[in-house]
Short mmCIF file of C-alpha atoms in Angstrom, two decimals:
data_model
loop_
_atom_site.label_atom_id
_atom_site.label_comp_id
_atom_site.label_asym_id
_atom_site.label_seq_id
_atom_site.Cartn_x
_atom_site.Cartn_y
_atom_site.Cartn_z
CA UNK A 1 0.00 0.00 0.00
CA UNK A 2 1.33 3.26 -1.15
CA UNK A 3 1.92 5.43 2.04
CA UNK A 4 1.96 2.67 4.39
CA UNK A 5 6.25 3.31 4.82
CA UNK A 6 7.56 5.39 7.10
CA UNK A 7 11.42 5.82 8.22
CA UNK A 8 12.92 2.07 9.28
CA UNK A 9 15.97 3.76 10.98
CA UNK A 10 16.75 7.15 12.38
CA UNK A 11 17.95 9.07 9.71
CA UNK A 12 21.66 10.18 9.64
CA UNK A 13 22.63 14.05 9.54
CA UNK A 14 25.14 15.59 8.59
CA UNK A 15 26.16 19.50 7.38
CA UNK A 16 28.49 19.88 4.38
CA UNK A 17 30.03 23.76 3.75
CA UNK A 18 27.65 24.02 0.89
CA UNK A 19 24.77 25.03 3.53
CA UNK A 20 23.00 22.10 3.33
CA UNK A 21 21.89 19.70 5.75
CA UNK A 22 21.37 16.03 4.36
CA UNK A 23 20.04 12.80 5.99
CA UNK A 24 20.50 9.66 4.66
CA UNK A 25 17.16 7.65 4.83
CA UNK A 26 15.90 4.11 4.56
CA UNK A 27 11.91 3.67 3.74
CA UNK A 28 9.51 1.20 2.11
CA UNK A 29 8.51 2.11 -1.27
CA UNK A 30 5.46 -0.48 -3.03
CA UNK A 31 5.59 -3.57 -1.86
CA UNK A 32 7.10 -2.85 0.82
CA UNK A 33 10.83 -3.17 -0.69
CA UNK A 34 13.30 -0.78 1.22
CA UNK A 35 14.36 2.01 -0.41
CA UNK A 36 17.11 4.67 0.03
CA UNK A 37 17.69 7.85 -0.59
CA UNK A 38 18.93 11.57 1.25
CA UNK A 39 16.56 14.18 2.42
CA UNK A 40 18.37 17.57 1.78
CA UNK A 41 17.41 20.69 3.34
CA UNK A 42 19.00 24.47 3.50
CA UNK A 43 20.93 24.52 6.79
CA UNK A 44 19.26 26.92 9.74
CA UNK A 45 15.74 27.24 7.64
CA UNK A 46 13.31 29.72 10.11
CA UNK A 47 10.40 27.21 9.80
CA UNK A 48 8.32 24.68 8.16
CA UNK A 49 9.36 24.00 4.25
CA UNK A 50 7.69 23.14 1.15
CA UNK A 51 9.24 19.68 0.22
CA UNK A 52 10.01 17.93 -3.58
CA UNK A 53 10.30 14.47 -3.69
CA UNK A 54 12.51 13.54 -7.36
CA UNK A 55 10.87 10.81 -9.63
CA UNK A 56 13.47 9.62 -11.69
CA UNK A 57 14.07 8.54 -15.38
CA UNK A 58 14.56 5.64 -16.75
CA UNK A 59 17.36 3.00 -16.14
CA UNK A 60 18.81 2.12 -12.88
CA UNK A 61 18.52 6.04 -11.36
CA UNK A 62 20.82 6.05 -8.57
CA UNK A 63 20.25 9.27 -6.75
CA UNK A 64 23.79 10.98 -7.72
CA UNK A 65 22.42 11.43 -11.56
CA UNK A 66 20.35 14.24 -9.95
CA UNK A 67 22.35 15.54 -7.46
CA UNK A 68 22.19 18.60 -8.84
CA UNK A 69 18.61 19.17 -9.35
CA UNK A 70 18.41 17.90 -5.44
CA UNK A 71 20.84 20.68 -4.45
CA UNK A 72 19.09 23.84 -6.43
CA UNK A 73 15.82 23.09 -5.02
CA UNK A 74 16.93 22.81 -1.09
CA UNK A 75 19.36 25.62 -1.52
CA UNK A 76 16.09 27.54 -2.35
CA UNK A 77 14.30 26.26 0.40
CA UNK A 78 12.32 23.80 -0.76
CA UNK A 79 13.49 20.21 1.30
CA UNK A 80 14.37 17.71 -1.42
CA UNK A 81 13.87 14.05 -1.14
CA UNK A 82 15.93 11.95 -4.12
CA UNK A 83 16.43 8.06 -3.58
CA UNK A 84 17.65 5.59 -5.50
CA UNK A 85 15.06 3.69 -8.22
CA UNK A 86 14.31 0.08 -7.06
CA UNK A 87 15.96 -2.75 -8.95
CA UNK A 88 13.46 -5.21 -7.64
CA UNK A 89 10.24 -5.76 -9.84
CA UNK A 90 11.88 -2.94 -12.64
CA UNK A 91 14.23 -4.00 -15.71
CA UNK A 92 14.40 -3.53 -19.41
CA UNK A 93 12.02 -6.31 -20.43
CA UNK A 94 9.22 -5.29 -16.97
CA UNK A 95 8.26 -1.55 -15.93
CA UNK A 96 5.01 -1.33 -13.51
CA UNK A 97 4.75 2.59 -13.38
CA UNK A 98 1.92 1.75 -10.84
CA UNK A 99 4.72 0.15 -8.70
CA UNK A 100 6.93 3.60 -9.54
CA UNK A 101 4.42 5.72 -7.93
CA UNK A 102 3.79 4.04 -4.89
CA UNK A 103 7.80 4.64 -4.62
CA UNK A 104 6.72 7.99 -5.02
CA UNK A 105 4.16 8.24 -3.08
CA UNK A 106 5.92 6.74 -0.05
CA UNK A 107 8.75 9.29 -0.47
CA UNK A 108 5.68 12.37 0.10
CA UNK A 109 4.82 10.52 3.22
CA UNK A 110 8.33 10.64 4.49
CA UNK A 111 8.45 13.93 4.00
CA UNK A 112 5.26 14.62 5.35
CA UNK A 113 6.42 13.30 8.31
CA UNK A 114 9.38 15.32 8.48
CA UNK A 115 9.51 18.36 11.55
CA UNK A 116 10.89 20.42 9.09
CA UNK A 117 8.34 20.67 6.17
CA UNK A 118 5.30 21.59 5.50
CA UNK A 119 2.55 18.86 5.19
CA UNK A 120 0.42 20.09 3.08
CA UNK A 121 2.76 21.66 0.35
CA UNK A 122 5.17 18.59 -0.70
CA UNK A 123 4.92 17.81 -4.60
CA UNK A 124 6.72 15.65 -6.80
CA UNK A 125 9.62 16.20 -9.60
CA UNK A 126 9.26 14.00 -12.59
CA UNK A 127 12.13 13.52 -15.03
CA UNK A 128 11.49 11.91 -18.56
CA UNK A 129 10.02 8.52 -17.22
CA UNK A 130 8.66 9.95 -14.12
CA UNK A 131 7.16 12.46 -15.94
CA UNK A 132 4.45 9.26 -16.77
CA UNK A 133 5.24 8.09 -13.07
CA UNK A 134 4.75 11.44 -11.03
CA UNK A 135 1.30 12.52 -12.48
CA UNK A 136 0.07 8.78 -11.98
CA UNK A 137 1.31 9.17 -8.42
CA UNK A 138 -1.04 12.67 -7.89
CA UNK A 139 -3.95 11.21 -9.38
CA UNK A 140 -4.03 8.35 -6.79
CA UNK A 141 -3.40 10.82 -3.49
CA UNK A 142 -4.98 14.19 -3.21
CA UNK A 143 -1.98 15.11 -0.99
CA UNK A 144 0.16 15.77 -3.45
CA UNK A 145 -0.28 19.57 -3.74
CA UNK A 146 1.92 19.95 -7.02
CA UNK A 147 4.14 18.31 -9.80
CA UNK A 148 6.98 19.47 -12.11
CA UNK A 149 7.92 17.68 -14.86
CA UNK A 150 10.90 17.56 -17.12
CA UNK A 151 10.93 15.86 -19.90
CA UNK A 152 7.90 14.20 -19.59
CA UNK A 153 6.24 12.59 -22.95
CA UNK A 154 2.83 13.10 -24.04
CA UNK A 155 2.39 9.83 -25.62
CA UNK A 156 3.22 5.83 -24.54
CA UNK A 157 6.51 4.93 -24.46
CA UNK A 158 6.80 2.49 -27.45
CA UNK A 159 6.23 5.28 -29.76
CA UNK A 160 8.14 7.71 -27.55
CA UNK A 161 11.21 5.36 -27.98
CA UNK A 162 10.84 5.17 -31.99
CA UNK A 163 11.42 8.61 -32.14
CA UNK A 164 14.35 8.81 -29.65
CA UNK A 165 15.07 6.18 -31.82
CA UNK A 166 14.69 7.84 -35.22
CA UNK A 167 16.06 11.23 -33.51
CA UNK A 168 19.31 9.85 -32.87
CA UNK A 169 19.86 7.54 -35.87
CA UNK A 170 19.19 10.56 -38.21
CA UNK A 171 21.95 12.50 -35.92
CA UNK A 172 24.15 9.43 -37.06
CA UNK A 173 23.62 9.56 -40.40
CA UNK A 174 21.19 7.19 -40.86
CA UNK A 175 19.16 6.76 -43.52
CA UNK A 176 15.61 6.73 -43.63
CA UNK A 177 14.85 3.23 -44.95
CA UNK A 178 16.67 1.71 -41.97
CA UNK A 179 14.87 4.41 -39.65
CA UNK A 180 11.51 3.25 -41.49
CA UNK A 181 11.79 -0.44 -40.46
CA UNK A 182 12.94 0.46 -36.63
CA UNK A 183 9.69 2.62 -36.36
CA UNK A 184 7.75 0.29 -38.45
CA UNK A 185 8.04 -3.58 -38.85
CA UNK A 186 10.85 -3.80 -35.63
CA UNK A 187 8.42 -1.44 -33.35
CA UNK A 188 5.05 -4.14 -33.95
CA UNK A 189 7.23 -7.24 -33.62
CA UNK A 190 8.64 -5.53 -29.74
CA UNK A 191 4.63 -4.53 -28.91
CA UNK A 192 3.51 -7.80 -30.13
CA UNK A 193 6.32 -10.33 -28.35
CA UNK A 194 5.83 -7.79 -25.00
CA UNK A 195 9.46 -7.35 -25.31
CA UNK A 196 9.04 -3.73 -24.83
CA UNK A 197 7.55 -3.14 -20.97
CA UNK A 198 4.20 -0.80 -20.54
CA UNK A 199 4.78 -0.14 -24.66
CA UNK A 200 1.22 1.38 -24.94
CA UNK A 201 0.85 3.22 -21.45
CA UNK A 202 -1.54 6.11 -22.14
CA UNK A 203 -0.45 8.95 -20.12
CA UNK A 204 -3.05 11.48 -21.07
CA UNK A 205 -6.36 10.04 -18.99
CA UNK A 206 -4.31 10.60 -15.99
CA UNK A 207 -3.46 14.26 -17.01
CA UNK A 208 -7.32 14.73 -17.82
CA UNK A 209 -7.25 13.37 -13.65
CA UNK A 210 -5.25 16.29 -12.43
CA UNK A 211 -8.36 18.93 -12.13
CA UNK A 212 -6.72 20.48 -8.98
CA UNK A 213 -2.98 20.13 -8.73
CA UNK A 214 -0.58 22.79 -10.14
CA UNK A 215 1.58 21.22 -12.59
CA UNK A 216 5.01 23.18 -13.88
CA UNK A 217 5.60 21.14 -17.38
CA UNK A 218 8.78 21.94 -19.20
CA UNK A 219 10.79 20.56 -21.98
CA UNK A 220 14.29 20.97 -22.97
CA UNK A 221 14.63 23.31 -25.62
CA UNK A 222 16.75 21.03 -27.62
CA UNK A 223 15.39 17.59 -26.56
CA UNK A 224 16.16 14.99 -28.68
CA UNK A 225 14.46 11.94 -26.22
CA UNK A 226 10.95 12.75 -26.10
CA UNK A 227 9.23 14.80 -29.08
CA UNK A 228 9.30 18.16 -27.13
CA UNK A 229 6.90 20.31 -29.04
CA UNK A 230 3.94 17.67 -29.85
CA UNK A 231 4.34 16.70 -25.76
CA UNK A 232 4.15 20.27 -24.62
CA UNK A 233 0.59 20.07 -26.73
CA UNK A 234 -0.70 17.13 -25.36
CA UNK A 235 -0.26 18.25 -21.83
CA UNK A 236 -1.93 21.59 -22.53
CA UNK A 237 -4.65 20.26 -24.51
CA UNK A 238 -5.14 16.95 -21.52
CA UNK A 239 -4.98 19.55 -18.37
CA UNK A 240 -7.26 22.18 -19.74
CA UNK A 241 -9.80 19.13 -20.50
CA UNK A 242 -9.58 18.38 -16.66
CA UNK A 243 -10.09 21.93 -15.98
CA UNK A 244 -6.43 22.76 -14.54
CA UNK A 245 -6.29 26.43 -13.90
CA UNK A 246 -2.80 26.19 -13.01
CA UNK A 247 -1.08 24.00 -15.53
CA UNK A 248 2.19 26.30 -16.88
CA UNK A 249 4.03 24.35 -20.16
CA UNK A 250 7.61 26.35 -20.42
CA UNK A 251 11.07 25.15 -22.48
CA UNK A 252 13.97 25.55 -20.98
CA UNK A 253 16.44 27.56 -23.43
CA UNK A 254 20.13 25.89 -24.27
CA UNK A 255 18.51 22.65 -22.58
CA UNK A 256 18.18 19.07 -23.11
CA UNK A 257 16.27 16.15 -21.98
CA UNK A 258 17.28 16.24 -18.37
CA UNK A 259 17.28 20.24 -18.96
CA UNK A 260 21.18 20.36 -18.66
CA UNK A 261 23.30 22.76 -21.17
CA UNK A 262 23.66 21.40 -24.21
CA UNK A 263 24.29 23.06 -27.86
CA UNK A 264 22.68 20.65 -30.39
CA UNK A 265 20.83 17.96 -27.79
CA UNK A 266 23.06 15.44 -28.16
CA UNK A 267 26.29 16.66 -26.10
CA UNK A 268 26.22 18.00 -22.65
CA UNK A 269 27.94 20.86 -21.62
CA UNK A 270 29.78 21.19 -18.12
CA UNK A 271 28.55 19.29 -15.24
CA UNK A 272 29.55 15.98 -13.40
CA UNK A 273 30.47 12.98 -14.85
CA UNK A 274 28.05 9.57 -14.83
CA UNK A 275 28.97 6.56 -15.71
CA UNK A 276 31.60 8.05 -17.80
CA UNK A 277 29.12 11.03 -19.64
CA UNK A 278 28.86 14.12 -18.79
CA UNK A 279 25.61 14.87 -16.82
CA UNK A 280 25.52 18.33 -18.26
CA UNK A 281 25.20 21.87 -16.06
CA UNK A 282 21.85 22.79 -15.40
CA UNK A 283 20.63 25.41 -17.75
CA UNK A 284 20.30 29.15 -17.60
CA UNK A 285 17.47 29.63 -15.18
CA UNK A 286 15.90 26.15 -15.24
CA UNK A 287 16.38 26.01 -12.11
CA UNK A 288 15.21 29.13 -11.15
CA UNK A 289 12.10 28.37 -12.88
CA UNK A 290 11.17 25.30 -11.20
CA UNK A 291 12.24 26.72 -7.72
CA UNK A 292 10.28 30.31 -8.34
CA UNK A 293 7.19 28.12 -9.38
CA UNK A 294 7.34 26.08 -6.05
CA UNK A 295 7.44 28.69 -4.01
CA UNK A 296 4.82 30.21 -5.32
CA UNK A 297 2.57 27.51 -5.10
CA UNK A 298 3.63 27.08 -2.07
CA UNK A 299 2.78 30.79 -1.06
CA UNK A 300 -0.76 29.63 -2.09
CA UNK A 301 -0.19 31.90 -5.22
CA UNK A 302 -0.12 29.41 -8.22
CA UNK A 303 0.58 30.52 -11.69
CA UNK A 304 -2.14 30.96 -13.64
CA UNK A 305 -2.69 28.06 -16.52
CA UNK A 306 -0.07 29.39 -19.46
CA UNK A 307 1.64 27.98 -22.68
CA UNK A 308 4.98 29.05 -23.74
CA UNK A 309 6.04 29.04 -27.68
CA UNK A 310 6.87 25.76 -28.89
CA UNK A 311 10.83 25.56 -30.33
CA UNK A 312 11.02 23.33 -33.75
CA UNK A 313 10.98 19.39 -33.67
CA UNK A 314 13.12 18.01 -36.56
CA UNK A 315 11.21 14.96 -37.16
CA UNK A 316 7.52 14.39 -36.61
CA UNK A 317 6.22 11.28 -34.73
CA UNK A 318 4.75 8.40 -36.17
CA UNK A 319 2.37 5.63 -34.69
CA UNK A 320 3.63 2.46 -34.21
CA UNK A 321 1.81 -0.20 -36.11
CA UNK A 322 -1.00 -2.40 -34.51
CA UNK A 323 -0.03 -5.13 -32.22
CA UNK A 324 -0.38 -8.41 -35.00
CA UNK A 325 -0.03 -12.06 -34.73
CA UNK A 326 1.66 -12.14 -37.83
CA UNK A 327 4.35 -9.90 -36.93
CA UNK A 328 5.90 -12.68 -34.99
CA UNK A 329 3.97 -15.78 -36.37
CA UNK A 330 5.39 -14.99 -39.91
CA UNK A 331 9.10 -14.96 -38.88
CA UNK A 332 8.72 -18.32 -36.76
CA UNK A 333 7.07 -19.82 -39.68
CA UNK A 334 10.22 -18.75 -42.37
CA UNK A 335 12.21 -19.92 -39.37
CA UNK A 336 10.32 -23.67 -39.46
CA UNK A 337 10.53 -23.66 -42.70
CA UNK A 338 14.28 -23.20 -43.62
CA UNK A 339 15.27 -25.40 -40.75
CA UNK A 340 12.91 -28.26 -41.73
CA UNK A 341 15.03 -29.18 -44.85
CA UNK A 342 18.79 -29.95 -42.79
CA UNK A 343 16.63 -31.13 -39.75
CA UNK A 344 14.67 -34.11 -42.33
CA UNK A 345 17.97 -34.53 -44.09
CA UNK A 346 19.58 -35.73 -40.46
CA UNK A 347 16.50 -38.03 -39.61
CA UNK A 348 16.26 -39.56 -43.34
CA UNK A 349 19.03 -41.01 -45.58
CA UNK A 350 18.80 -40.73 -48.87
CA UNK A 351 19.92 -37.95 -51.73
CA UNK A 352 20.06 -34.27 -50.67
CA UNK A 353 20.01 -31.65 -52.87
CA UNK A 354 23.06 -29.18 -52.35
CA UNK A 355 21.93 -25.67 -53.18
CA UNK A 356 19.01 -26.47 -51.10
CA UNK A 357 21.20 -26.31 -47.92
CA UNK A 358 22.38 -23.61 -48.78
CA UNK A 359 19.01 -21.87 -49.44
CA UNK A 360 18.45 -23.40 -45.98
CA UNK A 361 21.14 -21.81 -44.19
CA UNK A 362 21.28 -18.98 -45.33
CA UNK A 363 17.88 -18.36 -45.18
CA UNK A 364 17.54 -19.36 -41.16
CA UNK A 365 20.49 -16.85 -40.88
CA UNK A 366 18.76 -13.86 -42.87
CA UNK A 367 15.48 -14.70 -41.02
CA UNK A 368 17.49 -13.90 -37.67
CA UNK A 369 19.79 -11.57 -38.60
CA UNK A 370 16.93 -9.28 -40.48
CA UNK A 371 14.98 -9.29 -36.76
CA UNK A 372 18.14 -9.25 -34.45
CA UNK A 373 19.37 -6.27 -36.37
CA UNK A 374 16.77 -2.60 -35.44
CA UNK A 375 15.47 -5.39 -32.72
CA UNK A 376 19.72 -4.85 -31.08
CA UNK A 377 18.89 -0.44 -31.63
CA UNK A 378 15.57 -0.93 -29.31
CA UNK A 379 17.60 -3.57 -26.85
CA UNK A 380 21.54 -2.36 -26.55
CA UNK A 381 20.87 1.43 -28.09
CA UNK A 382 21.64 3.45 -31.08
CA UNK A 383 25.85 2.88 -30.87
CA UNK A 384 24.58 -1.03 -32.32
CA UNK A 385 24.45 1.18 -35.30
CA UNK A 386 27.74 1.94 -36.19
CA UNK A 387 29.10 2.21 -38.35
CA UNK A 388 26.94 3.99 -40.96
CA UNK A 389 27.81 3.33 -44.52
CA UNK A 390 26.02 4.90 -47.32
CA UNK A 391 23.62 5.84 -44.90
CA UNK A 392 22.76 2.53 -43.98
CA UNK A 393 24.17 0.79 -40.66
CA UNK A 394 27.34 -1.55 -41.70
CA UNK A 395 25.44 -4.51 -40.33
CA UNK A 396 22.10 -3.54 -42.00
CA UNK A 397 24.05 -4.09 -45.44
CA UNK A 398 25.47 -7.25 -44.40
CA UNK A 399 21.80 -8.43 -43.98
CA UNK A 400 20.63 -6.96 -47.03
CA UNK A 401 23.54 -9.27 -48.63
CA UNK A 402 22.13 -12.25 -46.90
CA UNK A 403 18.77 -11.36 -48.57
CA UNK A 404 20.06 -11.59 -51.35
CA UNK A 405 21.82 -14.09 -50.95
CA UNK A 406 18.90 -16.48 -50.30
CA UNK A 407 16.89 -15.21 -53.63
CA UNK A 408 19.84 -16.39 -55.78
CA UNK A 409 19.74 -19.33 -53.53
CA UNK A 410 16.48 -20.42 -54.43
CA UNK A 411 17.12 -19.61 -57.74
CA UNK A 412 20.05 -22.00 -58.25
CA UNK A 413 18.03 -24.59 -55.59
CA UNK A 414 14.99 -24.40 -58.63
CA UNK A 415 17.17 -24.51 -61.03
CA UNK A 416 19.19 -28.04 -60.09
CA UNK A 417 16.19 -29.66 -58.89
CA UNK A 418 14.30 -28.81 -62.65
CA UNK A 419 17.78 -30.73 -64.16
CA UNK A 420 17.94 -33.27 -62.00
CA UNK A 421 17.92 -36.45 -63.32
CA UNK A 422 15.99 -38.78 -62.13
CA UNK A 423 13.29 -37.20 -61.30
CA UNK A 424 12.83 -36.64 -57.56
CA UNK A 425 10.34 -39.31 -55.69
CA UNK A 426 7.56 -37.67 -53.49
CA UNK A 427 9.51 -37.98 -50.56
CA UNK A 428 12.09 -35.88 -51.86
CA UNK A 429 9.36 -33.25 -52.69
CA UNK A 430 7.86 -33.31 -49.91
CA UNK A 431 11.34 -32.42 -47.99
CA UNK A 432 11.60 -29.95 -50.20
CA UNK A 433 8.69 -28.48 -49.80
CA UNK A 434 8.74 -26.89 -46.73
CA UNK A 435 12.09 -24.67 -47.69
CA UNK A 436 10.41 -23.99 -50.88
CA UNK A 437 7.73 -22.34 -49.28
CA UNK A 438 9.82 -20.52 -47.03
CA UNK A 439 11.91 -19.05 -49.41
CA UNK A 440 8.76 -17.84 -51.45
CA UNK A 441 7.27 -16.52 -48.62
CA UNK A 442 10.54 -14.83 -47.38
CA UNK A 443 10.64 -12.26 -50.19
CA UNK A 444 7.54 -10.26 -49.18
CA UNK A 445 8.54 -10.42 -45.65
CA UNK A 446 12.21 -9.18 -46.86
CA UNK A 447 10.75 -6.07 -48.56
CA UNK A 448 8.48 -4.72 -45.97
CA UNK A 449 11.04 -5.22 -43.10
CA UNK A 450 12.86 -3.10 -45.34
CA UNK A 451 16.24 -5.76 -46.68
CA UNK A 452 14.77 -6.46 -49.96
CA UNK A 453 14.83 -2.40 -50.95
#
């Protein structure tokens, strides 16, 4: 039950020369799995504080990757909660954003319960991910009296990640046949498998839920994760259907996804290192913004609803295609097929045709290799890319070869069996049969997962 935590040890205090105070906690997030994270504060604050409890993004979020966000909104007052994301019931192939918020959730009652803040005035941060998490958290407890968002996407993460996707592989060089199958063809056969966790999570009839709260929602000015400008509309457009007085969409100038400095989206300028990258600075007055806004919620003087002017997005989302049986039926059944021909050869003596292995391996290896290859972009990210050749991905050619490869294959396969001499028994046609088949059926599928073009 979300809520139910409260502190399992006495927190630990301690005073750094930066002015803050931070205690290191230890809580129950959903399910009761212990969590941990610090509570900073601004050292000698007169009374009780607004408090900001930081909803991470997605991966494994330890709490240093927004250390800095943590430290601009206690130094301005505002007592900051940040913990580090469970590993327990979250990985790349399972995401429960219910199970998120109740993390979140807990982390407001810790704070509620804290001397030094204000009960009634703690809200939540929400970065990319948790920009789905923390307004799913509000909806579900009244408490929470605000949320800011960063980076938050307007629509469900499958087709968020195809354009991250198609964002970055354009930055690479990519061409757009290559981007067309990762967005197309690769994007059904993830939401169809349910290799892709929560890949059609609606976030907008939870917006249309938040009637009351104040929510901050900004974007990076240069954001290259999430499509920044069609978001920003879909938050508007959700919150002024739920009758949100006090829903303010901004852009942060010079920022990126997280909000950092960047010059283009894709570096980061300044900043700390994690795990090896550079974090990024904060931008010029991000955090100001966020920490003005708070307080003046907090003053019981929220913004009235506005809508700052959307920068240009470079590429335009697309849908993802319609979960489909036969977007992984098909490829099992080209699988069966190929393999059917060496696996009857081993079981039955007798003649075997040679180019008809060959159509057979090579087609079992084109079959994999044409899925494996955008399904390794979604999976191990857009470096499984490189190098780009001709605007194509190095790999993506080699598979194109293979496809190739298998038409002349069953070409030549055709071929020897029409001179073959004497004619093949029905037994021999029917082990042929099944590879036959595959191989005719495998050049539609090549062309519209995009190797046969």
């Amino acid at each position: 039950m979300a809520g139910a935590l409260l502190l399992l040890a006495a927190p630990r205090a301690y005073a750094d020369g930066d002015g803050l105070v931070r205690q290191q906690v230890t809580f129950r997030g959903g399910g009761g799995l212990v969590l941990h994270g610090t509570v900073l504060s601004k050292n000698g604050a007169p009374g009780p504080e607004p408090g900001i409890v930081l909803v991470g993004g997605s991966g494994p979020g330890p709490r240093k990757e927004y250390r800095q966000e943590a430290e601009a909104f206690a130094r301005a007052g505002i007592t900051t909660l940040v913990y580090d994301k469970r590993t327990v019931g979250y990985s790349r192939l399972h995401t429960d954003f219910g199970l998120l918020a109740d993390d979140a959730l807990a982390g407001v009652r810790l704070l509620q319960s804290n001397s030094g803040v204000n009960p009634h005035q703690v809200g939540l941060w929400g970065f990319s991910e948790g920009g789905w998490v923390a307004p799913l958290a509000a909806s579900r407890l009244p408490d929470v009296a605000f949320i800011v968002t960063i980076g938050g996407s307007g629509y469900d993460p499958l087709r968020t990640q195809v354009w991250n996707l198609s964002t970055h592989l354009r930055h690479q060089g990519v061409g757009g046949s290559f981007r067309r199958t990762v967005a197309g063809p690769a994007a059904q056969f993830m939401a169809s498998t349910g290799l892709f966790p929560s890949a059609g999570y609606d976030p907008v009839p939870v917006l249309e839920q938040l009637h009351r709260t104040p929510v901050l929602a900004l974007w990076g000015e240069h954001d290259t994760q999430v499509p920044p400008q069609e978001s920003a509309q879909i938050f508007r457009e959700a919150l002024a259907r739920a009758g949100n007085q006090h829903a303010v969409i901004g852009f942060v100038a010079s920022g990126a996804h997280n909000g950092h400095r960047t010059s283009d989206g894709f570096d980061r300028i300044g900043g700390p290192l994690f795990h090896g990258k550079k974090l990024g600075e904060l931008a010029p007055r991000y955090a100001q913004t966020m920490t003005s806004w708070v307080q003046a919620v907090a003053a019981g003087h929220p913004p009235a609803s506005s809508a700052a002017p959307a920068p240009g997005q470079t590429l335009a989302t697309t849908p993802v295609p319609d979960h489909a049986w036969y977007a992984w039926l098909t490829p099992a059944l080209l699988l069966l097929g190929f393999a059917a021909y060496p696996i009857s050869a081993l079981l039955r003596r007798g003649p075997v045709l040679r180019p008809a292995r060959w159509l057979a391996g090579l087609g079992l290896l084109a079959v994999m290799a044409t899925v494996a290859c955008p399904l390794a972009v979604f999976v191990a990210g857009i470096s499984t890319a490189a190098p780009v050749v001709w605007g194509h991905p190095a790999v993506w050619l080699m598979v194109q070869g293979l496809a190739v490869a298998v038409v002349v294959s069953a070409g030549v396969s055709a071929a020897a069996l029409w001179r073959r001499r004497p004619t093949p028994s029905r037994a021999a046609w029917l082990r042929l049969a099944p590879v036959g088949l595959a191989a005719v059926g495998f050049v539609p599928w090549a062309m519209w997962w995009g190797v046969a073009t």
